[in-house]
Every structure is written in C-alpha cells, then in structure tokens.
XYZ file of C-alpha atoms in Angstrom:
266
model
C 7.651 1.046 -11.095
C 10.948 -0.430 -11.908
C 10.875 1.058 -15.615
C 9.440 4.451 -14.241
C 12.096 4.591 -11.463
C 14.933 3.939 -14.095
C 13.505 6.834 -16.043
C 13.417 9.301 -13.033
C 17.172 8.068 -12.127
C 16.529 6.479 -8.672
C 18.034 3.761 -7.154
C 16.310 0.749 -5.155
C 16.437 -0.130 -1.807
C 14.929 -3.231 -0.615
C 14.082 -3.254 3.008
C 12.684 -6.024 5.429
C 10.767 -4.742 8.847
C 10.264 -6.800 11.478
C 7.619 -6.241 14.623
C 8.863 -5.764 18.623
C 9.207 -8.946 20.794
C 5.979 -8.771 22.370
C 4.162 -9.661 19.031
C 5.862 -12.995 18.636
C 4.181 -15.755 20.345
C 7.068 -18.351 19.682
C 10.251 -16.447 18.972
C 12.906 -18.272 17.072
C 15.860 -16.529 19.441
C 15.420 -14.896 22.551
C 13.154 -14.698 25.553
C 9.171 -14.844 25.103
C 7.900 -11.613 25.678
C 4.700 -12.025 23.713
C 1.732 -9.946 25.233
C -1.091 -11.817 23.334
C -1.154 -9.576 20.366
C -2.346 -11.051 17.245
C -1.379 -11.393 13.515
C -3.622 -8.487 12.458
C -2.345 -6.401 15.462
C 1.220 -7.248 14.314
C -0.107 -6.162 10.723
C -1.524 -2.888 11.820
C 1.563 -1.973 13.685
C 3.785 -2.397 10.494
C 0.905 -0.537 8.466
C 0.775 2.148 11.222
C 4.584 2.832 10.921
C 4.923 2.694 7.220
C 1.864 5.603 7.023
C 3.993 7.595 9.682
C 7.286 6.834 7.400
C 5.182 8.288 4.441
C 4.062 11.515 5.939
C 7.601 12.179 7.464
C 9.039 11.605 3.757
C 6.540 14.053 2.137
C 7.354 16.576 5.019
C 10.928 16.082 3.923
C 9.894 16.431 0.251
C 11.387 13.002 -0.508
C 9.786 11.593 -3.486
C 9.718 7.816 -3.627
C 8.007 5.041 -5.705
C 7.514 1.549 -4.331
C 5.577 -1.290 -2.842
C 5.157 -3.417 0.243
C 4.650 -7.277 0.682
C 3.500 -8.920 4.054
C 4.612 -12.383 5.279
C 3.931 -14.311 8.020
C 6.442 -15.790 10.402
C 6.300 -19.588 11.578
C 4.415 -18.262 14.670
C 2.203 -16.324 12.284
C 3.528 -12.934 13.357
C 3.911 -10.546 10.344
C 7.090 -8.688 8.856
C 7.018 -6.698 5.645
C 9.310 -6.433 2.706
C 9.250 -3.221 0.848
C 11.075 -1.636 -2.240
C 11.768 2.082 -1.989
C 12.652 3.501 -5.274
C 14.677 7.245 -4.328
C 17.064 9.600 -5.647
C 20.405 8.842 -4.858
C 20.686 12.163 -3.217
C 17.628 11.535 -0.875
C 18.667 7.774 -0.296
C 20.257 8.701 2.959
C 17.650 10.797 4.435
C 15.089 8.150 3.602
C 17.249 5.651 5.539
C 17.522 8.048 8.477
C 13.666 8.103 8.575
C 13.363 4.511 8.267
C 15.514 3.883 11.027
C 13.639 6.430 13.243
C 10.137 4.588 12.481
C 11.301 1.057 12.591
C 14.501 0.537 14.615
C 13.134 -0.917 17.938
C 15.910 -3.206 18.035
C 19.246 -3.799 16.392
C 17.860 -6.616 14.063
C 14.220 -4.959 13.068
C 15.413 -3.474 9.829
C 17.478 -5.056 6.816
C 18.118 -2.533 3.982
C 19.619 -3.817 0.521
C 20.803 -1.694 -2.163
C 20.050 -3.339 -5.556
C 22.394 -2.636 -8.062
C 24.840 -3.862 -10.412
C 27.581 -1.683 -8.766
C 26.565 -3.233 -5.245
C 26.615 -6.393 -6.389
C 30.060 -6.540 -7.836
C 31.326 -5.174 -4.469
C 29.895 -8.494 -2.804
C 31.209 -10.928 -5.673
C 27.517 -11.477 -6.695
C 25.826 -11.449 -9.804
C 23.401 -8.185 -10.173
C 19.908 -8.246 -9.745
C 16.797 -6.314 -10.868
C 14.888 -4.650 -8.159
C 11.555 -6.469 -9.511
C 13.359 -9.603 -9.197
C 13.411 -9.099 -5.596
C 10.077 -8.234 -4.583
C 8.298 -10.589 -7.021
C 8.821 -13.787 -5.219
C 7.170 -11.986 -2.260
C 4.154 -10.988 -4.452
C 3.866 -14.051 -5.933
C 2.992 -15.674 -2.733
C 0.232 -13.081 -2.349
C -1.016 -14.277 -5.407
C -1.763 -17.555 -7.211
C 1.604 -19.517 -6.497
C 0.338 -23.059 -5.028
C 3.412 -23.966 -3.320
C 2.883 -25.004 0.530
C 4.806 -22.007 1.741
C 2.613 -19.386 -0.305
C -0.784 -21.310 0.892
C 0.412 -21.150 4.286
C 1.234 -17.296 3.873
C -1.875 -16.577 2.436
C -4.211 -18.949 4.866
C -2.721 -16.643 7.711
C -3.698 -13.480 5.927
C -7.508 -14.512 4.951
C -7.581 -15.725 8.626
C -6.634 -12.654 10.479
C -7.985 -10.186 7.811
C -5.058 -8.070 6.590
C -3.808 -7.219 2.872
C -0.819 -8.623 1.742
C 0.641 -6.163 -0.468
C 0.049 -2.515 -1.763
C 1.827 0.500 -3.161
C 3.109 3.648 -1.742
C 3.937 7.040 -3.869
C 1.826 8.766 -6.217
C 0.868 5.782 -8.011
C -2.868 5.985 -7.671
C -3.183 2.395 -8.098
C -6.554 2.005 -6.121
C -8.172 4.314 -8.565
C -6.380 2.589 -11.223
C -8.467 -0.799 -10.257
C -11.440 1.123 -9.571
C -11.620 1.925 -13.185
C -10.966 -1.717 -14.187
C -15.158 -1.677 -14.518
C -15.180 0.876 -17.010
C -12.352 -0.982 -19.483
C -13.534 -1.406 -23.201
C -16.554 0.870 -22.607
C -17.046 3.064 -25.855
C -16.219 6.737 -25.811
C -20.096 7.623 -26.209
C -20.801 5.056 -23.364
C -18.143 6.876 -20.987
C -19.651 10.507 -21.628
C -23.504 9.054 -20.534
C -21.834 7.528 -17.451
C -19.872 10.156 -16.027
C -20.948 14.367 -16.093
C -17.508 15.569 -15.551
C -14.791 15.210 -18.346
C -11.992 14.357 -15.794
C -13.595 11.134 -15.160
C -14.140 10.456 -18.902
C -10.329 11.219 -19.322
C -9.163 8.831 -16.359
C -11.479 5.965 -17.928
C -10.060 6.733 -21.686
C -6.095 6.435 -20.412
C -7.298 3.179 -18.416
C -8.236 1.734 -21.543
C -5.265 2.609 -23.274
C -3.237 1.140 -20.655
C -1.351 4.247 -20.134
C -0.627 3.739 -16.318
C 1.642 6.296 -15.487
C -0.423 8.931 -17.506
C -3.426 7.905 -15.789
C -1.346 8.510 -12.045
C -0.358 11.716 -13.150
C -3.806 13.289 -14.173
C -5.323 11.794 -11.027
C -3.014 13.580 -9.122
C -3.552 16.861 -10.564
C -7.637 16.586 -10.669
C -8.921 13.977 -8.385
C -8.884 14.027 -4.704
C -10.123 11.095 -2.089
C -13.476 11.815 -0.313
C -14.566 10.257 3.150
C -17.560 11.302 4.653
C -19.086 9.685 7.447
C -22.862 10.100 9.031
C -23.745 8.698 12.354
C -27.515 7.691 13.069
C -28.608 6.785 16.338
C -30.676 3.772 16.684
C -33.562 2.862 18.721
C -31.733 1.258 21.870
C -30.353 4.535 22.529
C -26.805 3.109 23.390
C -25.846 2.157 19.806
C -25.617 3.984 16.691
C -24.786 3.145 13.089
C -21.910 4.580 11.288
C -22.289 5.053 7.558
C -19.264 5.641 5.652
C -19.322 6.750 2.193
C -16.047 6.493 0.439
C -15.327 7.680 -3.208
C -13.296 10.372 -5.588
C -13.942 13.838 -6.061
C -12.722 16.197 -8.931
C -10.804 18.863 -7.451
C -13.008 22.001 -6.952
C -16.247 20.384 -7.959
C -19.004 18.481 -6.142
C -18.570 16.015 -8.943
C -17.722 12.524 -7.331
C -17.328 8.880 -7.992
C -18.636 6.760 -5.345
C -16.715 3.398 -4.835
C -17.982 2.185 -1.583
C -20.659 2.623 1.215
C -20.177 0.709 4.178
C -22.304 0.645 7.545
C -20.703 -0.046 10.766
C -22.637 -0.997 13.853
C -21.008 0.785 16.851
C -21.346 0.756 20.697
C -21.313 3.796 22.429
C -19.889 3.701 26.330
C-alpha cells in the first residue's frame, strides 16, 4: 500500500478511533456510563462508522488506500487504528469527514500526519507509514507476546475481524484466488468458462497484486443472493445466502460461500 501510495503522490494519515463511553465497562477516566454493550457491539459500531465514512468519501470522490486494525482496551472494549493514504489536496476534506463520523467526544479521534516533514517539525526522526501500522497488524497474526495473545483472545471470544483493507484493493478476491495458485494455464481454462476469471488467476499466479486489483475493478462485481424457505414449523424459516463474484454484464459467477441461517419470524 505504501509503495502504491508513493507512486500516486499520496500522504499518510494514521488515525485512532475510540467508542463512546457507553461501550466501556471499566473506563480509565471519567464516570462509568456502560450500558451493557459487548466488545462485539463496540466492534460493529466502529465498522459501521467506517462503512459510512467510506460511502461519504466516495460521494465526495476522495480517493484513498488504506487498512484498519482493531485492538482491545483493558476492559475489552475495542478501538480502531487506521492508515489512510490520500492525495494532499483532499486531506483536509477527508479529515472533516472523519470528524463528522467519529468525533462523539473531544478525545474520540487522534490523527497523525506520517511524513519526514511532520517529524522534523516535532523534532523526531521520521518513520514510514508501514512501520506505524505494522505493530498493530502483528498483534493480529503470529506474535506470541502476552499483549498480542490477549488481543487475539478477545477477538476470537467475541467473534470480530482484527484487520482489513479499504479502497479499491480487492484483497478478499485476491485471497479467494489463492486456491488457484500454481495452476497450469490449461487447468485454469478448464476450470473457468469466462476468460476474465482466467486472467485474474494468471495475475494472482504472477503475484501482480495491483494489476489484479485494477482488472477486477473493471470487470468483476460482488454478488449476494438471498433465498428464504419456510420450514415446517410455520414460525421459523431458513435464510440461504449465496455470496461470490460475477463478471460484469454476464451470468458467469465464481461462488465463494453458501451459508444457511436459521431465523425466527415475529
């Protein structure tokens, strides 16, 4: 992300977002306003705000690349660190939108410009954006420190994702094509009837991530199909959700997930 941002002339904003007081069961300061919300609900609140922010950003045509990481406080309430790569001309507008969605209190948002110039202003040695976010990503992966293991334990207990990406990066689709890695050209052509999927598999095999993303943005769309089926009991039904990707303008799909959920109708 950092290398691609450099090519585009983007600057980096490192942000920290915290949840409102009602999500904190044991606040470090201030009075206890906890309403019984779980860490999962705190995580969902942060994610919903990020979705709203990104929709706003797209409406204002602010182009960004970035990623987010979630970390648990000592009371297990979740907060979010994010790295936004954005063009300098659009940075102030992006910051305005960030405060619009996350500034529920004076200390709810922290934003740091990551650049050698900003570091010199504060008398510090410059650091790369990757170094800022990497220490939080490590806590989501294989580090065995006590802090990292506690963070992963909270995430697994309450069932929330610890990190992800935003912008036109197509990282989920990239991971989907991992299973086709190292397939021979003739195998790919026999597996896919549409040449767009073949092309994506070839780009994945060549490890050309940004070419893969650019091609997918032009030719692929996400597909979510829901079917509801009434069960014999009369008050419950099964919701079947089919999730995958479609080549734009065709019926050619790559199904990646089929899930069934039991619902109760009230």
